Amino acid sequence: MHRAEGNGVSEYCSVSGNFMLSDKSILKKIEKLRDDLNYHNYRYYVLNDPVISDTDYDRLMEGLKKLEEQYPELITPTSPTQRIGEELIGGFPSVTHNTLMLSLENTYSEEELREFDKRIGKTLLNERYEYIVELKIDGFAVSLEYRNGRFFRGSTRGNGAVGDEITQNLKTIKSIPLKLITNNSKLMDIEVRGEVFMPRSIFDKLNKRREKEGKSLFANPRNAAAGSIKNINPHIVAGRELDIFIHTVVPPCPFKTHFEAIIGVKEIGFKVMPVLERVKNIDEVLKICNSWQPKRARLDYDIDGMVIKVNRFEQHKRLGETIKSPRWAFAYKFPAEQAVSKIKDILLSVGRTGTITPVAILEPVRLSGSTVSRSTLHNQDEIKRKDIRIGDFVIVEKGGEVIPKVVKVVTDKRMGNEKKFRMPKKCPVCGSELVQYKGEVAIRCINRSCPAQVKGTIEHFASRDAMDIDGLGSVLVAQLVDNGLVKNFSDIYRLKMEDLVALERMGKKSSENLLAAIEESKKRGLSKFIYAIGIRYVGIKAAKLLANSFLSMDNLIHASFEEMETIEEIGPVIAESVLNFFRNRENMKEIERLRTSGIEMEIKGKVKNKVLLKGKKFVLTGALENYTRDEAKELIESLGGSVISSVSKKTDYVVCGENPGSKYGKAKKLGVKIISEEEFKKITGEKFIDK
């Protein structure tokens, strides 16, 4: 660590283009500046204990910038001046985690937490064990890897085995060290994991700014953090002022316990969990958990519970893990927060499929870290069942800490002037007659040209799981539809620069980026296209099954009901919905327009043998080098096989990648055939699948 020396501040800032220094002297000066800046970042952002003024810090930074401008060949990726990189082109690359990023089993019940303790005791028999209790931050899970003491790579959890690399965005978070404050060789190559979050104070400022700019508001700090960290522009991410708490040090590491590990990495520069209680039994655990529930509102960040971990790493190994979660850790979640508010009005929302949803407009109330002013009422039957009226005082809670819902009416507060709600007979957006099909609760607008439905279908078409058109969000979609520029999917591919730059808040650069994203979307593949066009009941999984079975849009269009029904998991409801979609003349015209625009509508490659793996059951374990979990699963299913989650005597193959989990041991015990990735390639014939 470096001392803060007042004399040094002015020394580093007297940089002039005329001075003469040897290359070695210049390098030494630059490295000293970087080390001091890293140390002061640690004091300010991690320890909250600065030892120099902001002015002196700015002088240090300015001195480093000037030197790096004069000697650009000496700039390094981990320099404090390099926290904000260039905009990412082409999306985030995938990263296979060295150790699976598992989620935690959780409960709201004290009884289930005691059951967790009993399971620990049974496995560890008469051994002594202790727990660590820490806050459960409501944030976004990330992994940080360091090599030779420098920040090497950061990634998201993803599916646990494979995530997205977001190194450039994570570098913008000033509490993440770019260089570790240590010379300990055992700590130079290390992986830690934590939760990225947005402080409540920053969240409130952000939403106020977005409201002034006419942009949609973030629902809560967690959504804001997640949306920010996956933005392709690091400059935008930097402006969101995100923060992080480190909660895990990934073995192997030179520590024997979780407590030692967290304290140890704090000393080398990491901002760690602010609460780390070491206790001897489950009663003490519950006492701490219950003490934090009423205190969470005072924090400047959201927590939704507490995390309980067995302390000793050696005991972690013997306790093991399930397919989804470690057996040595558990999350105790707080009950959903509730508040009382008044229903000022009930408005109607029209979804992309025409479903009419009543929405309660509430007097704003603070709930689980965000201000709630709207709540879905689901449908008219739900309103009748709860006897909800305009003017009622109601109890509101956040289901799962995210979506606000009306729990019940506070009937004692009724004054007699509350109004019963009646569903109108016409669409509130386009004025068309509303219909209710037999056997359905939902009431629908069946006018496909209804502006609300057009906006919803365009948003869905452009969404990440569909055509993934970055930059085409709800605000821009609304502008395009309201200005008559987009009425259907194919209109997106006819947009020109002059159309976009004329819109509010659309400059030349953002317009160029959007047009590039639209062009890139033409190559997304058949399954994404099938999902994007919005066939009723056809979700992501069904779209992949249809794509890998029929290989082209033309084949799917001409497929019979019987052909579709033969596909496992494509039942009569989906098959009939697909047939009805293609019977519609307007839908067929739109598909042809999209084809003309250049969208790829077929899987190019070898014709698959659909019976090659028919009836064969596979289990996947460990990280594969050439496939993500989803890709391997799609390949197996496209060849007639199926992927199951657990090993049994009925399993035909266990495909074993790097760092396999407990399934490997179970397969050996049951005598199930275990194959490597190379053997898997031979079995499948490396057939092409649509990603």
Steps between C-alpha positions, in 0.01 A plus 500: 500500500606857439495790738317817409771764487384856461833608346468241226177638362652817356812310390302271270308788350792715389510312169626701206565404142854638530641288783766238428478164675627157413243245382552305822440810711182586309365147540580507872320833539192371315490177703526697826211722396288199409575325828415810701176557309401135547571530870294817534213336310517219755495745792205693354277240331576190710593622848302827483799659671679740260837641605534774236257763372305469176709785360826317570359179351400688184852643474648151518266380228574800280872441540464138389284597202758751380782247523296236316410749229871570447596130520196306367717189453513475882120486546379170651143357515504521882605863522251710704455715187368200304187419701270610218558320171346524155150389404475126448422389144338162438372424850661331799719191443425184699713384794505148642533519877790305651271414792122497459320813623217335691197673648394454862214292633272738690206512736272741687451241776694470828404132505667435162811685617514266801463204261803631310693499829393141572624387156837664569522323835415160351770529232771634732396259782674597825725765348493857620385752243410867504302729275568835338194725464508784247257730321331373184557791260222538242737552207657342193744211543843531337837328504836685504823324395848635576826386345838615626319741730313679221132495403487252213134425432151555638187306411132448580356183651304412184371144529755419772739323262535771233456876541571820307834680522438854626856599595484850349179582685625367832815713470276809527408402859754686711476262797635220278883509519682493167818399682515315833681651797720199569826327413382166641550250216211287635257788447618629162285250305160500664128491415239674712125534457258763615184702443497813288235740628375854460476702823147623571615863501649457149186314384276787610717757318509284186122462483444872559737576212329244274159642585613849398636357173172319427658155530344195663585459869682203651277288723754461782875525571564135407344542154696822455828327593432200274398722208804723547766231530389339170506827303742484205621855567742520799452879514132446587593235757751736663231766532277262699742499800465129576664336800589144607535281809722190478349196674699201371863402446514208257728209604782421469613784724743530793221525760344230715168669573251729330547758777879508451457523123268801509717685753808403296375635167381821667863568595614472137247745359151348478181651636350209693167428668435763770354244743692182579378335822666181624264285713499152655140378455174544312333690786763773475452500120126562535555771759725692259263445205199630691694799631579617146147488357385829662842666439518446123301815419785711646755371249592679177476169311235230476523171685235230475625267772808347659748238377620224731821312417700224670832665579769236429593435133602142577145434621361656180667220301335227702159666504514532120234649275183418307444580132389853595645596836773428757392290801713714735312827448139615533310826451241611754273748323300769670122503452378736229467859620149638515362853499158666493407723207188641339374404153454829314382336178495176301634526144529238227822374342496331159763228451663384176251212464204734564444392861339778705652531848352731766767700685449677833636856513614545860597790719881460492636291787854384584534122487809275496735778398292661225195722460190308393222688318348222285395141559356240265151374589534210252141475371140591578440170684782583742350845559161345579651233725684758713219758464747771399348844436632837387565702815577198717794484737686178427795300633771482234803270503777406263468138398853363489622854582442612141139521376256697716161341561185589691461247782163612637272795563503678838120498528505685835615813314209508253302826503215391273601706196727232344411402140465146368706427189332387178695372202418714192372342180752674274880506486634809682765549230334432163128490586445150359249264660647285777436125499526217753551153354320206656697344784738798536519754782678755281316769306667595172519762231518299176600791276857406394553862387430637847799733575549349846528153353729620223737653758492182708566269205785721371661505849472121516645461150801714593554345845819318596354146478347582161680707231713676763502847344703700750372854547145431386333532841152604609554878480638490145239246388226735624653787302528292183141378522354839600681666208367241254849372416436145618172312471635145477825303531615552143483880539795473741719383212397797285605766750750756371743738666279800422202330671693445822698823542171695479375328817541642849832406669623311191831642383714381212710258706205329670319480166804337337522250787132411469519449123805277551312298763201463265728373223671257738163362615443346157747226596343397833383160376175317440403421859533865611296610197220253576487625858518865389194496273281428802307182422269441795625233746837475318765594756879482473517123553219415255657730239832311528328163473308611188813651342715193558224268377401679178827684416334778299206738516356353181503149648327627815238693300408184307521262797188305592337477842614136527863586415515761774334275756770235455755743651541433871360792705310647202142413590170557318450853640833627362456312171154650443625849589786471246260383228258786574783755485601390151139484379480877550566677169647814663746291701618327183545834320707628792725192496567555130585865562743393773652240269552768234674720759771233532413317822642147510214252526670166476765294674791458263705187541468125498158340508454343840418140574205556731504141629874482570451543877130418520400402853849552643520687830801725570628679811750787462757578769801732508598769251527395136764665282312521169138527614299699750250294702216632283683415176575144612137459610368631168728266307385195696133593464538571127626143456210344688656473846411674825693669780403424859617673817597206724682169457305175538525143371287610203765752389678392181796742504661750735696756296789610719675835452758686706440518878207255508259510791353230721323340201832352391536305825139384489542379140807296599314351793201399284716377213356753252715557191716813541626663180739786429428796276693333217288186532189718506608655168536154346159386625325808364704512180555872575168582335411863446241659723336841494619719783 
